[in-house]
Coordinates of C-alpha atoms in Angstrom, one line a residue:
M1 CA 110.5 102.7 70.1
A2 CA 110.9 104.9 67.0
I3 CA 112.6 108.3 67.5
Q4 CA 109.6 110.2 66.2
E5 CA 107.5 108.9 69.1
L6 CA 109.9 110.3 71.7
S7 CA 109.5 113.7 73.4
E8 CA 112.3 116.2 73.1
Q9 CA 113.4 115.5 76.6
E10 CA 113.6 111.7 76.0
I11 CA 115.7 112.3 72.8
V12 CA 118.1 114.5 74.8
R13 CA 118.5 111.8 77.5
R14 CA 119.1 109.0 74.9
N15 CA 121.7 111.2 73.3
S16 CA 123.3 111.7 76.7
M17 CA 123.3 107.9 77.2
Q18 CA 125.1 107.4 73.9
T19 CA 127.6 110.1 74.7
L20 CA 128.4 108.4 77.9
R21 CA 129.0 105.1 76.1
D22 CA 131.2 106.9 73.6
M23 CA 133.3 108.2 76.6
G24 CA 133.7 104.7 77.9
I25 CA 131.1 105.1 80.7
E26 CA 128.5 102.3 80.8
P27 CA 125.1 103.8 81.8
Y28 CA 123.9 100.5 83.1
P29 CA 127.0 98.9 84.8
A30 CA 127.1 95.5 86.7
P31 CA 124.8 95.7 89.7
L32 CA 127.2 95.2 92.6
Y33 CA 127.9 98.5 94.4
P34 CA 129.3 98.5 98.0
V35 CA 126.5 100.5 99.7
D36 CA 127.2 100.6 103.4
A37 CA 125.0 103.5 104.7
R38 CA 121.6 105.0 104.1
S39 CA 120.3 108.6 104.5
G40 CA 118.1 108.0 107.6
E41 CA 120.8 106.1 109.5
I42 CA 123.4 108.7 108.6
K43 CA 121.4 111.6 109.9
A44 CA 120.3 109.7 113.0
S45 CA 123.8 108.7 114.0
F46 CA 125.7 111.9 113.1
N47 CA 127.8 113.4 115.9
D48 CA 129.7 116.7 115.5
E49 CA 132.2 115.6 118.1
E50 CA 133.4 112.5 116.2
E51 CA 135.8 112.2 113.4
P52 CA 134.2 112.5 109.9
R53 CA 132.8 109.1 108.9
D54 CA 133.4 107.6 105.5
V55 CA 130.3 106.3 103.8
C56 CA 129.2 104.8 100.5
V57 CA 125.7 105.6 99.5
A58 CA 123.5 105.2 96.4
G59 CA 120.2 106.6 95.2
R60 CA 118.4 108.9 92.7
I61 CA 119.3 112.4 91.9
M62 CA 116.2 114.4 92.9
S63 CA 117.6 117.9 92.5
R64 CA 120.8 119.7 92.0
R65 CA 122.2 123.2 92.2
I66 CA 125.3 123.8 90.0
M67 CA 127.5 126.6 91.1
G68 CA 130.6 126.6 88.9
K69 CA 133.3 124.4 90.5
A70 CA 131.0 123.1 93.2
S71 CA 127.4 121.8 93.3
F72 CA 124.8 120.5 95.7
V73 CA 122.7 117.4 94.9
E74 CA 119.8 115.9 96.7
L75 CA 120.0 112.1 96.8
Q76 CA 117.0 109.9 97.5
D77 CA 117.5 106.4 98.8
G78 CA 115.2 103.9 100.6
E79 CA 115.2 105.9 103.8
G80 CA 114.7 109.4 102.5
R81 CA 116.9 112.2 101.1
I82 CA 120.4 113.5 101.9
Q83 CA 122.4 116.4 100.5
L84 CA 125.6 115.8 98.6
Y85 CA 128.4 118.4 98.2
I86 CA 130.3 117.8 95.0
S87 CA 133.5 119.8 94.3
R88 CA 135.1 119.6 90.9
D89 CA 138.6 119.4 92.2
D90 CA 137.7 116.7 94.8
L91 CA 135.9 114.6 92.1
C92 CA 138.6 115.2 89.5
P93 CA 141.9 115.7 91.3
G94 CA 144.0 115.4 88.1
E95 CA 144.1 117.5 85.0
N96 CA 141.1 115.9 83.3
K97 CA 137.9 117.5 84.7
D98 CA 135.5 115.8 82.2
L99 CA 133.8 113.8 85.0
Y100 CA 132.6 117.0 86.5
N101 CA 132.4 119.4 83.6
V102 CA 130.9 117.0 81.1
V103 CA 129.5 114.0 82.8
F104 CA 128.0 115.5 86.0
K105 CA 127.1 118.9 84.7
K106 CA 125.8 117.9 81.2
L107 CA 125.1 114.2 80.9
L108 CA 123.5 113.3 84.3
D109 CA 119.8 114.1 84.8
I110 CA 117.3 114.2 87.6
G111 CA 116.1 110.6 88.2
D112 CA 119.5 109.0 87.4
F113 CA 120.9 106.6 90.0
I114 CA 124.4 107.3 91.2
G115 CA 126.7 105.9 93.8
V116 CA 128.8 108.2 96.0
K117 CA 131.8 107.6 98.3
G118 CA 132.8 110.4 100.7
F119 CA 132.5 111.6 104.3
V120 CA 129.7 113.0 106.4
F121 CA 129.9 116.6 107.6
R122 CA 127.6 119.4 108.6
T123 CA 127.4 122.5 106.3
K124 CA 127.6 126.1 107.6
T125 CA 123.8 126.2 107.3
G126 CA 123.6 123.2 109.7
E127 CA 122.5 120.5 107.2
I128 CA 124.0 117.0 107.5
S129 CA 125.6 116.3 104.1
I130 CA 128.0 114.0 102.3
H131 CA 131.2 115.5 100.8
A132 CA 131.6 113.4 97.7
K133 CA 135.1 112.1 96.8
E134 CA 134.0 109.6 94.1
L135 CA 130.9 109.4 91.9
T136 CA 129.6 106.5 89.8
L137 CA 126.7 106.4 87.4
L138 CA 124.6 103.3 88.3
S139 CA 121.5 103.7 86.0
K140 CA 120.5 106.3 83.5
S141 CA 116.9 107.5 83.6
L142 CA 115.4 107.9 80.1
R143 CA 112.1 109.5 81.2
P144 CA 111.9 112.7 83.2
L145 CA 110.3 112.5 86.6
P146 CA 107.4 114.9 87.4
I147 CA 109.5 116.8 90.0
V148 CA 107.5 119.4 91.9
K149 CA 108.6 123.0 91.3
M150 CA 107.8 125.8 93.8
K151 CA 107.1 129.3 92.7
D152 CA 105.7 132.1 94.9
G153 CA 104.7 129.4 97.4
K154 CA 102.7 127.3 94.9
A155 CA 103.6 123.8 93.7
Y156 CA 103.7 123.0 90.0
D157 CA 104.0 119.7 88.1
A158 CA 103.0 117.7 91.1
F159 CA 102.1 114.1 90.4
T160 CA 98.6 114.1 92.0
D161 CA 96.2 112.7 89.4
P162 CA 94.8 109.5 91.1
E163 CA 94.5 107.5 87.9
M164 CA 98.1 108.3 86.9
R165 CA 99.4 107.6 90.4
Y166 CA 97.7 104.2 90.5
R167 CA 98.8 103.2 87.0
Q168 CA 102.4 104.4 87.5
R169 CA 102.9 103.5 91.2
Y170 CA 106.6 103.4 90.6
V171 CA 106.6 107.1 89.8
D172 CA 104.2 107.8 92.7
L173 CA 106.5 106.2 95.2
V174 CA 109.5 108.2 93.9
V175 CA 108.0 111.7 93.9
N176 CA 105.4 111.4 96.7
P177 CA 107.2 110.3 99.9
E178 CA 104.0 110.1 101.9
V179 CA 102.8 107.2 99.7
R180 CA 105.8 105.2 100.7
E181 CA 104.8 105.7 104.4
I182 CA 101.3 104.1 103.7
F183 CA 102.9 100.9 102.4
L184 CA 105.5 100.8 105.3
K185 CA 102.5 101.0 107.7
R186 CA 100.8 98.2 105.6
T187 CA 103.7 96.0 106.4
K188 CA 103.5 96.9 110.1
V189 CA 99.8 95.9 110.1
F190 CA 100.6 92.4 108.8
N191 CA 103.6 92.0 111.1
S192 CA 101.7 93.0 114.1
M193 CA 98.8 90.6 113.4
R194 CA 101.3 87.7 112.7
E195 CA 103.0 88.5 116.0
F196 CA 99.7 88.4 117.8
F197 CA 98.8 85.0 116.4
N198 CA 102.2 83.4 116.6
E199 CA 102.5 84.4 120.3
R200 CA 99.4 82.3 120.9
G201 CA 100.8 79.3 119.0
Y202 CA 98.6 79.5 115.9
I203 CA 100.1 78.1 112.7
E204 CA 100.3 80.1 109.4
V205 CA 99.4 77.9 106.5
E206 CA 98.8 78.1 102.7
T207 CA 95.8 76.7 100.9
P208 CA 95.0 76.5 97.1
I209 CA 94.2 79.5 95.1
L210 CA 92.9 77.4 92.1
Q211 CA 89.9 75.5 93.4
S212 CA 87.5 73.1 91.8
I213 CA 84.6 74.6 93.8
P214 CA 84.4 78.3 94.7
G215 CA 83.4 77.8 98.4
G216 CA 83.6 79.6 101.7
A217 CA 81.6 82.7 100.7
S218 CA 78.7 84.0 98.6
A219 CA 80.3 85.7 95.7
R220 CA 80.7 85.5 91.9
P221 CA 84.0 83.8 91.0
F222 CA 86.6 84.2 88.2
I223 CA 86.6 81.0 86.1
T224 CA 89.6 79.6 84.2
H225 CA 90.4 76.2 82.6
H226 CA 93.0 73.6 83.3
N227 CA 94.2 72.3 79.9
Y228 CA 95.8 69.1 81.1
L229 CA 93.0 68.0 83.4
D230 CA 90.4 69.5 81.0
I231 CA 88.3 70.9 83.8
P232 CA 87.1 74.3 84.9
L233 CA 88.8 75.9 87.9
Y234 CA 88.0 78.9 90.0
L235 CA 90.2 81.6 91.6
R236 CA 89.3 81.3 95.3
I237 CA 86.7 83.6 96.7
A238 CA 87.7 82.5 100.3
D239 CA 89.9 79.9 102.0
E240 CA 87.4 79.0 104.7
L241 CA 86.6 75.4 103.8
Y242 CA 90.2 74.4 103.4
L243 CA 91.2 75.9 106.7
K244 CA 88.4 74.1 108.4
R245 CA 89.6 70.8 106.8
L246 CA 92.9 71.5 108.7
I247 CA 91.0 71.7 112.0
V248 CA 89.4 68.4 111.1
G249 CA 93.0 67.1 110.5
G250 CA 94.1 68.0 114.0
F251 CA 95.4 71.5 114.0
D252 CA 94.1 73.5 117.0
G253 CA 94.6 76.9 115.4
V254 CA 95.5 77.9 111.8
Y255 CA 95.5 81.2 109.9
E256 CA 96.3 82.4 106.4
F257 CA 96.8 85.7 104.6
S258 CA 95.2 84.9 101.3
K259 CA 94.7 86.6 98.0
N260 CA 91.0 86.3 97.1
F261 CA 89.3 87.1 93.9
R262 CA 85.7 88.1 93.3
N263 CA 84.3 88.9 89.9
E264 CA 82.2 91.8 91.0
G265 CA 82.2 95.6 91.0
M266 CA 85.0 98.0 91.7
D267 CA 84.7 101.2 93.7
R268 CA 86.5 103.1 96.5
T269 CA 86.2 100.1 98.9
H270 CA 86.3 97.1 96.5
N271 CA 89.0 95.6 94.3
P272 CA 88.4 92.3 92.4
E273 CA 91.7 91.0 93.9
F274 CA 92.1 91.6 97.6
T275 CA 93.9 90.3 100.7
C276 CA 92.0 88.6 103.5
M277 CA 93.2 87.0 106.7
E278 CA 91.2 84.0 108.1
I279 CA 91.8 82.3 111.4
Y280 CA 90.2 79.2 112.9
V281 CA 90.7 78.1 116.5
A282 CA 89.3 74.8 117.9
Y283 CA 87.2 74.7 121.1
K284 CA 86.2 78.3 120.9
D285 CA 83.0 80.2 120.0
Y286 CA 82.1 83.6 118.5
N287 CA 82.0 85.3 121.9
W288 CA 85.6 84.3 122.5
M289 CA 86.4 85.5 119.0
M290 CA 84.9 88.9 119.6
D291 CA 87.1 89.3 122.7
M292 CA 90.2 88.2 120.7
T293 CA 89.4 90.4 117.7
E294 CA 89.1 93.6 119.8
R295 CA 92.3 92.9 121.6
M296 CA 94.1 92.2 118.3
L297 CA 92.9 95.4 116.7
E298 CA 93.8 97.5 119.7
K299 CA 97.4 96.0 119.5
I300 CA 97.7 96.7 115.8
A301 CA 96.6 100.4 116.2
L302 CA 99.2 100.8 118.9
D303 CA 102.0 99.1 117.0
V304 CA 101.3 101.0 113.8
N305 CA 100.3 104.5 115.1
G306 CA 101.3 104.5 118.7
S307 CA 97.7 105.3 119.7
C308 CA 94.3 103.5 119.8
E309 CA 92.8 106.4 117.8
V310 CA 93.1 106.9 114.1
K311 CA 92.0 109.8 111.9
V312 CA 90.0 108.9 108.7
G313 CA 88.9 112.1 106.9
D314 CA 87.1 114.2 109.5
K315 CA 86.4 111.3 111.8
T316 CA 88.4 110.0 114.8
I317 CA 88.0 106.3 115.3
S318 CA 89.0 104.6 118.5
F319 CA 90.1 100.9 118.6
K320 CA 90.3 100.9 122.4
A321 CA 88.7 97.7 123.6
P322 CA 86.0 96.7 124.3
F323 CA 83.6 97.4 121.4
P324 CA 79.8 97.7 121.6
R325 CA 77.7 94.6 120.6
V326 CA 74.4 94.9 118.9
T327 CA 72.2 92.1 117.5
M328 CA 71.2 92.3 113.8
R329 CA 67.5 92.4 114.9
E330 CA 68.2 95.4 117.2
A331 CA 70.2 97.2 114.6
I332 CA 67.4 97.0 112.0
L333 CA 64.6 97.7 114.5
T334 CA 66.4 100.8 115.8
A335 CA 67.1 102.2 112.3
T336 CA 63.8 101.4 110.6
G337 CA 61.2 100.4 113.2
F338 CA 60.8 97.1 111.3
D339 CA 61.2 93.8 113.2
I340 CA 62.7 91.1 111.0
E341 CA 62.0 88.3 113.5
G342 CA 59.6 85.8 112.1
K343 CA 59.0 87.6 108.9
S344 CA 58.5 85.7 105.7
E345 CA 60.3 86.3 102.4
E346 CA 57.2 88.0 101.1
E347 CA 57.0 90.4 104.1
L348 CA 60.7 91.2 103.8
R349 CA 60.3 91.9 100.1
A350 CA 57.3 94.1 100.7
F351 CA 59.2 96.1 103.3
C352 CA 62.1 96.6 100.8
K353 CA 59.7 97.9 98.2
E354 CA 58.0 100.3 100.7
S355 CA 61.4 101.5 101.8
G356 CA 62.8 102.1 98.3
I357 CA 65.4 99.3 98.6
E358 CA 66.1 97.7 95.2
V359 CA 66.1 93.9 95.3
E360 CA 66.2 91.1 92.8
A361 CA 63.6 88.4 92.3
A362 CA 66.1 85.6 92.9
W363 CA 67.0 86.8 96.4
G364 CA 65.9 84.7 99.4
K365 CA 65.3 85.9 103.0
G366 CA 69.0 86.1 103.8
K367 CA 69.9 88.4 100.9
L368 CA 66.9 90.5 101.6
I369 CA 67.8 91.0 105.2
D370 CA 71.4 91.7 104.2
E371 CA 70.2 94.4 101.8
I372 CA 68.0 96.0 104.5
F373 CA 70.9 96.2 106.9
G374 CA 73.3 97.4 104.2
E375 CA 70.9 100.2 103.1
K376 CA 69.5 101.3 106.4
C377 CA 72.1 100.5 109.1
E378 CA 75.7 99.8 108.0
G379 CA 76.7 103.3 107.3
S380 CA 75.8 104.6 110.7
Y381 CA 78.4 102.5 112.6
I382 CA 81.5 104.7 112.6
Q383 CA 83.1 103.5 115.8
P384 CA 84.0 99.7 115.9
T385 CA 80.7 97.8 116.7
F386 CA 80.0 94.1 116.6
I387 CA 76.7 93.2 114.9
T388 CA 75.7 89.8 116.2
D389 CA 73.2 86.9 115.9
Y390 CA 72.4 86.8 112.2
P391 CA 69.3 85.1 110.8
I392 CA 70.1 81.5 109.7
E393 CA 69.2 82.3 106.1
M394 CA 72.2 84.8 105.9
S395 CA 74.8 82.3 107.2
P396 CA 75.0 78.9 105.5
L397 CA 78.3 78.0 107.2
T398 CA 77.4 79.1 110.7
K399 CA 76.4 77.2 113.8
R400 CA 72.8 77.7 115.0
H401 CA 72.4 79.9 118.0
R402 CA 72.3 78.0 121.2
D403 CA 69.3 79.9 122.4
N404 CA 67.4 80.5 119.2
P405 CA 67.6 78.0 116.3
E406 CA 66.3 80.7 113.8
L407 CA 69.6 82.6 114.4
T408 CA 73.2 81.9 114.1
E409 CA 76.3 82.6 116.2
R410 CA 77.8 85.1 113.9
F411 CA 79.2 88.6 114.1
E412 CA 80.4 91.2 111.7
L413 CA 82.5 94.1 112.9
M414 CA 81.5 97.4 111.4
V415 CA 84.0 100.3 111.4
N416 CA 83.6 103.6 109.6
G417 CA 80.3 102.5 108.0
K418 CA 81.8 99.3 106.4
E419 CA 82.2 95.6 107.4
L420 CA 85.7 94.9 108.5
C421 CA 85.5 91.4 110.1
N422 CA 83.1 88.4 109.7
A423 CA 83.2 85.6 112.2
Y424 CA 81.2 82.5 113.3
S425 CA 80.9 79.7 115.7
E426 CA 81.5 77.3 112.9
L427 CA 78.9 74.8 111.8
N428 CA 80.3 71.3 112.5
D429 CA 77.2 69.2 112.0
P430 CA 77.6 67.5 108.6
I431 CA 73.9 66.8 108.1
D432 CA 72.9 70.4 109.0
Q433 CA 75.7 71.7 106.7
Y434 CA 74.5 69.5 103.8
E435 CA 70.9 70.8 104.2
R436 CA 72.2 74.4 104.2
F437 CA 74.1 73.7 101.0
V438 CA 71.0 72.2 99.4
E439 CA 69.1 75.4 100.2
Q440 CA 71.9 77.4 98.6
M441 CA 71.5 75.3 95.5
R442 CA 67.7 76.1 95.4
L443 CA 68.7 79.8 95.4
A444 CA 71.1 79.2 92.6
D445 CA 68.3 77.5 90.6
K446 CA 66.2 80.7 91.1
G447 CA 69.0 82.7 89.5
D448 CA 71.2 83.8 92.5
D449 CA 74.7 83.6 90.9
E450 CA 76.3 84.2 94.3
A451 CA 74.8 81.2 96.0
M452 CA 77.2 78.5 97.3
I453 CA 77.8 75.2 95.5
I454 CA 77.7 71.9 97.5
D455 CA 81.2 70.9 98.4
H456 CA 80.9 67.2 98.9
D457 CA 84.5 66.7 100.0
F458 CA 84.0 69.3 102.7
I459 CA 80.9 67.4 103.9
R460 CA 83.0 64.3 104.0
A461 CA 85.6 66.0 106.1
L462 CA 82.9 67.1 108.6
E463 CA 81.7 63.5 108.8
Y464 CA 85.0 62.5 110.2
G465 CA 84.4 65.0 112.9
M466 CA 85.4 68.7 113.5
P467 CA 85.7 69.9 117.0
P468 CA 83.8 73.0 118.2
T469 CA 85.5 75.9 116.3
S470 CA 85.4 79.6 115.9
G471 CA 86.6 81.3 112.7
M472 CA 87.1 84.9 111.7
G473 CA 88.0 86.7 108.4
I474 CA 89.2 90.2 108.2
G475 CA 89.7 92.3 105.1
M476 CA 93.3 93.4 105.3
D477 CA 93.1 96.1 102.7
R478 CA 90.2 97.8 104.6
L479 CA 92.1 97.4 107.8
V480 CA 95.1 99.1 106.3
M481 CA 92.8 101.9 105.0
L482 CA 91.7 102.5 108.6
M483 CA 95.2 102.4 110.1
T484 CA 96.6 104.8 107.5
G485 CA 93.5 107.1 107.4
Q486 CA 92.8 106.4 103.7
E487 CA 89.3 106.5 102.2
A488 CA 90.0 104.7 98.9
I489 CA 91.2 101.1 98.7
Q490 CA 93.4 102.1 95.7
E491 CA 95.5 104.1 98.1
V492 CA 96.6 101.0 100.0
L493 CA 97.1 98.6 97.1
L494 CA 100.5 99.0 95.3
F495 CA 98.9 98.0 92.0
P496 CA 95.1 98.3 92.0
Q497 CA 93.0 96.9 89.2
M498 CA 92.4 99.6 86.6
R499 CA 90.4 100.0 83.4
P500 CA 92.4 99.6 80.2
E501 CA 94.7 102.6 79.7
K502 CA 93.7 105.1 77.0
K503 CA 96.5 106.1 74.7
Q504 CA 98.0 109.5 75.5
T505 CA 99.9 111.9 73.3
K506 CA 103.4 112.8 74.4
A507 CA 102.2 116.4 75.1
E508 CA 99.7 115.0 77.6
E509 CA 102.1 112.5 79.1
E510 CA 105.3 114.4 79.6
P511 CA 106.0 116.4 82.8
A512 CA 108.0 119.5 82.7
E513 CA 111.6 119.0 84.0
T514 CA 113.4 121.2 86.4
T515 CA 116.8 121.1 88.2
E516 CA 115.2 122.4 91.4
S517 CA 113.4 120.5 94.0

């Protein structure tokens, strides 16, 4: 990077880095540093009645108050922040006071990583702090952090612009501690779900991301090319067909947390790369799966938040089981007065036109019904509600309903106006499955680029016999949104997909620096 491209603050920091080297202090020393304590644990275990405890900590300088021969520093580590008390004479017991007067006061900056050895004590104001006896520079920060300044009760220089936060998540995590809490809860969601499945003996597996056929869902795939094999490959849109192959192979219950990719739109609830969990259990049906799903979600809410209720915006959503169950037909009939049962494609298309629902010529009955539900019903289900018994045209991988062959044994769980889960009694009749695939190919010939492709190997697997099985997929990113009260998927993805970054001038990019928190 040429010097003329740097801001004034960056130039100062680079000069400080060189001065440190000239003094024989390496600004990026070997990585081993003997950390034996962290801020949260230190505060939680402190006891005024015990002898002072020696500790070795490390983290970022987030603020400092220099007061002549003594200073206070706020250090941030992986558990939070803790105050350091730094005395010149403690840090430099000999005649040479350069470590304090030059290095600490002039050459260190907010954002620098330091290591400190000292003992824990409580200040006269009651704050648990570390009295530093030794200080080591661990990493020099060459860009100033956007540290919030407070003046007259107002915050300045806060790092709040969503686009900047998502692009520079590393900065967002440093200066906005509440963001870190979201991702800690994300981990709790995954751990709670794993625990739920593992306690029941289900096996976590891994299936291919690169697939020769994009199967298991109706979606537009990303396409790539394998040079050695000279064939096109697709990033998976779902792992369903591979997991069902494992049921054929003899596993009674398998699940996978999978990265899926769909070459479609982006908005506040969709990212082209997303995380899904799918589970398949032999000898079960969709009624059993509804029971299991509501018990699992109730457990996750309790594990993550200590309550079945979560706040999302101005709504309070309860995951206390059981959840209501409404058929697709009932949902549409209640919302519109239109009964979809027995309606032809032409009648459905006519209703869409009368209702102002935009549809495409290539869409068949299934997509038309799906669009009616999406436009007229979906947004009204705020509390968790199972929508059941989908028309057969909407569900090419689903077992026909035992009481009505025009329907399928399928449910979707709606929460906060969006689909969270999708589940079936799985279709295990290979002849019926082949005919459903053929119908999907007819839709593809009409121009539906989300129609499924025939997976002949999957048909072959079914011909060896798959036991009665129920499967369920849940969007993990949407689940984390609910459990953390977020209304945009970008808030729960560490690095969401973004449009190409426009170039900024240094004046636009640089935050103002301060020595105060």
